[in-house]
CSV table of C-alpha atoms in Angstrom, one decimal:
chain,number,residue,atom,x,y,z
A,4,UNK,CA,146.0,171.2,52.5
A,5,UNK,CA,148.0,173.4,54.6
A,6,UNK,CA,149.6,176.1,53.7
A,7,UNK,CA,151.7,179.2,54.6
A,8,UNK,CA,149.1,180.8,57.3
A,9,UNK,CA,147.9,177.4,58.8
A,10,UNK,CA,151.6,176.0,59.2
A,11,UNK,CA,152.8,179.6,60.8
A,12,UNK,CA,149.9,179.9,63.4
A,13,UNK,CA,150.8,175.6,64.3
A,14,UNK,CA,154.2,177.3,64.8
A,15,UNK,CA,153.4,179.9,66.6
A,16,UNK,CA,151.2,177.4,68.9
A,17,UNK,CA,153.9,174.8,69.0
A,18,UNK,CA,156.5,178.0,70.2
A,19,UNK,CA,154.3,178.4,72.8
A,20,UNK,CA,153.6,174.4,73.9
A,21,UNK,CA,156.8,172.4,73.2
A,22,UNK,CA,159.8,175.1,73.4
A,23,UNK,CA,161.7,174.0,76.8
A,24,UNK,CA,160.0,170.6,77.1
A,25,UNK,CA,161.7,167.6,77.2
A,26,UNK,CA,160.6,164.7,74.4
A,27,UNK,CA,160.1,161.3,75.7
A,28,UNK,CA,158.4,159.5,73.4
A,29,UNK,CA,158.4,159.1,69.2
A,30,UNK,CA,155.7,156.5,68.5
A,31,UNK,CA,155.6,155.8,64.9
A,32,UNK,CA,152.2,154.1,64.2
A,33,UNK,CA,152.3,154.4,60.6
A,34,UNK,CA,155.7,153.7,59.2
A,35,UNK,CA,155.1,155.2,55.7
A,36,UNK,CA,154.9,158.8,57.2
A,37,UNK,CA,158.8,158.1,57.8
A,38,UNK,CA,161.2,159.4,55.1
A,39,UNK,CA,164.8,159.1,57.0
A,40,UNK,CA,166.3,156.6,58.8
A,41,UNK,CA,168.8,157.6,60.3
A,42,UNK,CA,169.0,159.1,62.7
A,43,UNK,CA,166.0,157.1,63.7
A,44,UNK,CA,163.2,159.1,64.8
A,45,UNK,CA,163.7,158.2,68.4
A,46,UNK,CA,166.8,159.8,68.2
A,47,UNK,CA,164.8,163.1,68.8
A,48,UNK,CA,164.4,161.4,72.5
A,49,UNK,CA,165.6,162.9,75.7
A,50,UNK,CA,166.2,166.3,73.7
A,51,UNK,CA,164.3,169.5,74.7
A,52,UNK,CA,162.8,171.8,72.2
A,53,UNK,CA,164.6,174.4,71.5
A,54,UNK,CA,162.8,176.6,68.9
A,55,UNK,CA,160.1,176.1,66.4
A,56,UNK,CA,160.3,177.2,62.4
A,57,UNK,CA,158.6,177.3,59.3
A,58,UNK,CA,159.9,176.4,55.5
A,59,UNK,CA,157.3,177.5,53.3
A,60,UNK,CA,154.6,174.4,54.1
A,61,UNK,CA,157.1,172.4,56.3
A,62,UNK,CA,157.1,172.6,60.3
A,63,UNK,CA,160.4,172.0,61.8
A,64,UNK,CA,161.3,171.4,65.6
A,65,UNK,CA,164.5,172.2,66.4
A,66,UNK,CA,166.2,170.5,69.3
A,67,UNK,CA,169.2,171.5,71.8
A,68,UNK,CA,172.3,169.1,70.9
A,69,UNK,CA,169.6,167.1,69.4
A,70,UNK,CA,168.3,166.8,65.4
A,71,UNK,CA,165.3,168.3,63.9
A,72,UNK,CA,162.1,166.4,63.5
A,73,UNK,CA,160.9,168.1,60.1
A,74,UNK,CA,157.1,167.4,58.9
A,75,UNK,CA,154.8,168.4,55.6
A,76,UNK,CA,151.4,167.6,56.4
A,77,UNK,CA,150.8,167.0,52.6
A,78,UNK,CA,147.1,167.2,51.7
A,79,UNK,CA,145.1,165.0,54.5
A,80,UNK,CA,147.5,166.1,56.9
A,81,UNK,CA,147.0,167.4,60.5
A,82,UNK,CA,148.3,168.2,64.1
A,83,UNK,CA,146.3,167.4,66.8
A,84,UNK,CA,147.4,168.5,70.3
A,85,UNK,CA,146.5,167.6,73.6
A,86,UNK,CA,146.9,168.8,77.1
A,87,UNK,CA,147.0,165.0,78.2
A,88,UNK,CA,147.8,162.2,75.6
A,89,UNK,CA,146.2,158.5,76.1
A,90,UNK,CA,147.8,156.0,77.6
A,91,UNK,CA,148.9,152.7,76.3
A,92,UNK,CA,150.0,151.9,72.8
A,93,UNK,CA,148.4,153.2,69.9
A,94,UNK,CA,147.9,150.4,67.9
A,95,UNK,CA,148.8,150.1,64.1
A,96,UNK,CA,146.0,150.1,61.6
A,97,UNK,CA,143.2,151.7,64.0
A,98,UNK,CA,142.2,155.0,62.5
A,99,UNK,CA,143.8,158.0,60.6
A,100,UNK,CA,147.0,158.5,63.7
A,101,UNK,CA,150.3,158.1,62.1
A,102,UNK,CA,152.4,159.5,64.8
A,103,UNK,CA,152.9,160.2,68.7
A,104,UNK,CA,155.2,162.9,70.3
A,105,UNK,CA,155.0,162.9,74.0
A,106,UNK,CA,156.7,165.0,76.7
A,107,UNK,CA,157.9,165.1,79.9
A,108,UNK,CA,154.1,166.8,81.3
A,109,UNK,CA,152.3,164.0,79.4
A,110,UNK,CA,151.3,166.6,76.9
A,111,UNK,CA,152.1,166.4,73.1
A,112,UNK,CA,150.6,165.9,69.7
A,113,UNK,CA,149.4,163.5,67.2
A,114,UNK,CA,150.0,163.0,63.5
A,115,UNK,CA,147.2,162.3,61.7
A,116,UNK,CA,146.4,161.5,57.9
A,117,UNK,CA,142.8,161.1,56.3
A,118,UNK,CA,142.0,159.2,53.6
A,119,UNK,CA,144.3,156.5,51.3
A,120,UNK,CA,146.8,158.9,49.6
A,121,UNK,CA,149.7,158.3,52.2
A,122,UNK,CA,151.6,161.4,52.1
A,123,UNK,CA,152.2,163.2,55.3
A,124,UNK,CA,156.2,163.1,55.8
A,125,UNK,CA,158.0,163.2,58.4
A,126,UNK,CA,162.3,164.0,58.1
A,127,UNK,CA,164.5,163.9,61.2
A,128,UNK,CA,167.9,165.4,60.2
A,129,UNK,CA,170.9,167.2,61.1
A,130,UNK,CA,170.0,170.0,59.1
A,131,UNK,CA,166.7,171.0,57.5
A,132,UNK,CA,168.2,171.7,54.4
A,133,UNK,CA,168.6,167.8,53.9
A,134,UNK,CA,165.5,167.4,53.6
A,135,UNK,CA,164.3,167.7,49.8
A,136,UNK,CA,161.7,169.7,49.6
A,137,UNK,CA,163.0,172.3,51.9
A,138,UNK,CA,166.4,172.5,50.0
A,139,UNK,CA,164.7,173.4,47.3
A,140,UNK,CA,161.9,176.6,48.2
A,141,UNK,CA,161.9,178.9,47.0
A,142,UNK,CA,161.6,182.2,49.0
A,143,UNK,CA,159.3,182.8,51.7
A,144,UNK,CA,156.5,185.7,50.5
A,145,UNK,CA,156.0,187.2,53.5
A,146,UNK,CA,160.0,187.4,54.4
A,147,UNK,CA,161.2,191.2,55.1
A,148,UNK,CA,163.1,191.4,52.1
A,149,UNK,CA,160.8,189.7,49.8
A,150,UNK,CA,160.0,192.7,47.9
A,151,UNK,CA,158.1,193.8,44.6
A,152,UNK,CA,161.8,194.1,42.9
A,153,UNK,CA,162.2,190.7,44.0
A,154,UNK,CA,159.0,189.5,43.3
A,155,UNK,CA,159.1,190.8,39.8
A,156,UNK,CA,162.6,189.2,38.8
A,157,UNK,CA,160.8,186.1,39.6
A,158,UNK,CA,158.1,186.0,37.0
A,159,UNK,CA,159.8,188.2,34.1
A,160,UNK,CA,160.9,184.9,32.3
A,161,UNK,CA,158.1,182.6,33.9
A,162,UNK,CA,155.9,180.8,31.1
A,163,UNK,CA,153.7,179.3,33.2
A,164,UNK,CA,150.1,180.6,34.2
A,165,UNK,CA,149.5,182.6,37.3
A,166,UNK,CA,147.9,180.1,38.9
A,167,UNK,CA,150.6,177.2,38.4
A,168,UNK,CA,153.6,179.7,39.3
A,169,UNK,CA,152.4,180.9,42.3
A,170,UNK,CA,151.5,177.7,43.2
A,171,UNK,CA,155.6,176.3,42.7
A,172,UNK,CA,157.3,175.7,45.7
A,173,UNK,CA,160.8,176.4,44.1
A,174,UNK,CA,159.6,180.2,42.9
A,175,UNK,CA,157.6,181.0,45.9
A,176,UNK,CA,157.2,179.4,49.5
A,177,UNK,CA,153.9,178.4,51.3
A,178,UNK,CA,151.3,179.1,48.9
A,179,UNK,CA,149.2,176.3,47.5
A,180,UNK,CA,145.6,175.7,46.2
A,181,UNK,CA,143.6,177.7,47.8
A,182,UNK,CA,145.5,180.9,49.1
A,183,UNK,CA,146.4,181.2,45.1
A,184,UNK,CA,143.0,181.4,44.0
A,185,UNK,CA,142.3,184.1,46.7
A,186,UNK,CA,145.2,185.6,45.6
A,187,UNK,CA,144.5,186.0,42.4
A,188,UNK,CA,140.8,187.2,42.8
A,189,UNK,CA,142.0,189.8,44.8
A,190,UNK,CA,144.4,191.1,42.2
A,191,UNK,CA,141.5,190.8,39.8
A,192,UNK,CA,143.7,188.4,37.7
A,193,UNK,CA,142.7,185.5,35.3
A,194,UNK,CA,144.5,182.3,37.0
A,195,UNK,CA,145.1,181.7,33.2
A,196,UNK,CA,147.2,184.7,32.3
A,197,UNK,CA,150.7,184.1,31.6
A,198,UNK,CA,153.3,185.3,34.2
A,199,UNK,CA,155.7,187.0,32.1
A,200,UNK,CA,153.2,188.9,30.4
A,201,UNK,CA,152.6,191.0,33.2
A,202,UNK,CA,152.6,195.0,32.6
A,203,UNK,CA,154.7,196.4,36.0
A,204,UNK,CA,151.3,197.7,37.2
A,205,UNK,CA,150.2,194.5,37.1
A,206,UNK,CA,152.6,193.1,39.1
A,207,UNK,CA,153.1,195.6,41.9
A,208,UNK,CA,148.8,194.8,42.4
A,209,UNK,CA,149.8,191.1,42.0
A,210,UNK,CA,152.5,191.5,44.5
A,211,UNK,CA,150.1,193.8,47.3
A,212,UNK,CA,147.6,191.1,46.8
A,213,UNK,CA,149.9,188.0,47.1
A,214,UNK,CA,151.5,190.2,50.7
A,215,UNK,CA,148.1,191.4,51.9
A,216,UNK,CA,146.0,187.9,51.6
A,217,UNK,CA,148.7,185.9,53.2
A,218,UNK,CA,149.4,188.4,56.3
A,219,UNK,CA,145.6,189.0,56.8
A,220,UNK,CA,145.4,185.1,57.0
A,221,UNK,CA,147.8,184.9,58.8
A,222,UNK,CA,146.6,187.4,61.5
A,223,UNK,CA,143.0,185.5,61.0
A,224,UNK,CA,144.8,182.0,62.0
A,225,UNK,CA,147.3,183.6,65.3
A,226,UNK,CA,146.4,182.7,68.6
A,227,UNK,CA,143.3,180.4,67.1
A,228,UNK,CA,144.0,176.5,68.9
A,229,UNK,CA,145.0,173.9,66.2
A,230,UNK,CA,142.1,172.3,66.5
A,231,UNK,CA,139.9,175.1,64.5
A,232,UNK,CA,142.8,176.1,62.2
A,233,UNK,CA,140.8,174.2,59.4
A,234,UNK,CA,137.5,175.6,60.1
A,235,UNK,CA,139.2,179.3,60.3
A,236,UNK,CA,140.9,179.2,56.9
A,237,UNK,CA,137.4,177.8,55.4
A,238,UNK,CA,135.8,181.1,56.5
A,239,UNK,CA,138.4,183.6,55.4
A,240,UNK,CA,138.1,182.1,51.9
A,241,UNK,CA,136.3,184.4,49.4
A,242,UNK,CA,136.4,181.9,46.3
A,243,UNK,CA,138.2,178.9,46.8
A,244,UNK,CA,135.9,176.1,47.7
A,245,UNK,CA,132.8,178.3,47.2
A,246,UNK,CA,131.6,177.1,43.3
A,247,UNK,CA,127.9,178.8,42.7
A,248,UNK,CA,127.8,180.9,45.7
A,249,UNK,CA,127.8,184.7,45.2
A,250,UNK,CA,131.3,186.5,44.7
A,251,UNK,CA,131.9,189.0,47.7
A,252,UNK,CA,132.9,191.5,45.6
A,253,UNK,CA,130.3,191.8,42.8
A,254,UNK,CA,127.8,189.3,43.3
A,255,UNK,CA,128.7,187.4,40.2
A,256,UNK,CA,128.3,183.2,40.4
A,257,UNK,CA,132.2,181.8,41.3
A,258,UNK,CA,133.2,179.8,38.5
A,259,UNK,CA,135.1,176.7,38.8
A,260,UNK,CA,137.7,175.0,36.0
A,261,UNK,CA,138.6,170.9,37.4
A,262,UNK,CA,141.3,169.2,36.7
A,263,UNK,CA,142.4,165.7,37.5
A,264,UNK,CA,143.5,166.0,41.2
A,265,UNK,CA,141.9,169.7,41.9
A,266,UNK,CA,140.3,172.2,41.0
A,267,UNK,CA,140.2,176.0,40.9
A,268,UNK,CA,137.5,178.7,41.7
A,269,UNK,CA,137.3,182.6,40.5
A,270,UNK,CA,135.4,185.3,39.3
A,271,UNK,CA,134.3,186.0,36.1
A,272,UNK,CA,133.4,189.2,36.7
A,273,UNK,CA,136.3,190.2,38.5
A,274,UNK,CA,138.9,188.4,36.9
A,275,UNK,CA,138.4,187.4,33.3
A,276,UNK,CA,136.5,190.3,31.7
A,277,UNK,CA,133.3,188.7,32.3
A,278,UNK,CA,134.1,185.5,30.4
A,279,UNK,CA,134.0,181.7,31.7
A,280,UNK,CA,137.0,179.7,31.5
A,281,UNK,CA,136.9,176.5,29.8
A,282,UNK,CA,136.4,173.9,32.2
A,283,UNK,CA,138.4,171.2,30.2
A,284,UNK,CA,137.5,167.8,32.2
A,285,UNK,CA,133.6,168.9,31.9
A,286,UNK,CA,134.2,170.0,27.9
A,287,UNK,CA,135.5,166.2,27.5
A,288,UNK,CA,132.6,164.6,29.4
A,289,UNK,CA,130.3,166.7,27.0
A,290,UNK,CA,131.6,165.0,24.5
């Protein structure tokens, strides 16, 4: 899925490729990806781009005297641009496209979803905020007044896990499955500790670690072309995704705990005193 770093360099590359261009053509291939209906999605039509922003994992272009066309790639989720689109229809049912933005050049980008789970979204709305999700973020992480004050108000009262509250979209923008794990592996924090029981040491090295990982990913991601925004985030990863393979750090085996829909990778050495977390799907199929 992308998050935070990955949705603000496809900013950044959309600032630089759609601001001042005019759209011509909406082609919805897909009709699930649409959550609003009116105005339609056309309705973006014949509007030039004016600016480009980012709300926590959602992209959202802004047009002059026009609406904004708001999207959440979800988890299969992806933009694909290109210098020159096809021509002719795309037709419905062929492939992973959802959906066509074309401009005046003949540039513009595809929508495109892998897999069965339908969940990329796309809003067009008067005002981002009426979109659902983004009414309810909660702050963006890497915002300039986002600071350890801030951050620790957030968890004092949180009874949640690390891993689940840095992972809520309503405390804390942009960060999902993967950037969490890195997160907490460089604070040297169990993704099992609760939130509130943090000492104020350990959240001022919770709150460096949570600032550093997402700039440095984010200064990993800038200028890189959409295409390879994927591939870069796999390679800045230091335990997510990596189960058995040496931990950077120490050299201790990454760990991995699965649950239904996901899973999560640390480092025991590094994070939990040494000790493996119970992996509570694999415990069951012992059984």
């Amino acid at each position: 899925m992308p998050e935070l770093p990955e949705v603000e360099a496809l900013k950044d590359f959309l600032t630089e490729n759609l601001v001042g261009h005019e759209v011509v053509r909406v082609l919805p291939v897909a009709i699930s990806v649409l959550k609003t209906y009116d105005p339609p999605v056309t309705a973006i039509e014949g509007h030039t781009v004016a600016a480009v922003h980012r709300h926590g994992k959602f992209l959202d272009l802004e047009t002059a005297d026009g609406p904004h066309f708001v999207t959440h790639l979800a988890r299969a989720g992806w933009l694909h641009w290109k210098d020159q689109l096809p021509s002719g229809m795309p037709r419905p049912g062929k492939g992973p496209l959802a959906l066509r933005v074309a401009l005046e050049t003949g540039a513009g980008f595809d929508l495109t979803e892998a897999g069965t789970q339908k969940r990329l979204a796309v809003y067009v709305v008067q005002d981002p905020r009426q979109v659902p999700g983004v009414a309810r973020l909660g702050p963006d992480p890497l915002a300039d007044d986002f600071d350890e004050t801030r951050f620790a108000a957030l968890l004092k009262d949180e009874r949640r896990q690390l891993k689940g509250a840095l992972r809520d979209q309503s405390l804390i923008a942009g960060v999902g499955n993967a950037y969490s794990d890195e997160i907490l592996h460089a604070a040297r924090m169990s993704p099992f500790k609760l939130a509130s029981s943090l000492t104020a040491q350990e959240t001022a090295r919770l709150y460096e670690a949570l600032r550093t990982t997402l700039t440095d990913a984010v200064e990993r991601s800038r200028g890189v072309a959409a295409g390879r925004l994927k591939s870069e985030k796999k390679s800045g990863l230091r335990v997510h995704g990596r189960t058995g393979e040496p931990c950077p750090v120490c050299g201790d085996t990454i760990r991995e705990v699965s649950f239904s829909d996901s899973s999560l990778q640390y480092c025991p050495t590094c994070q939990t005193g040494g000790k493996p977390l119970a992996d509570r799907r694999m415990s069951r199929l012992l059984k």
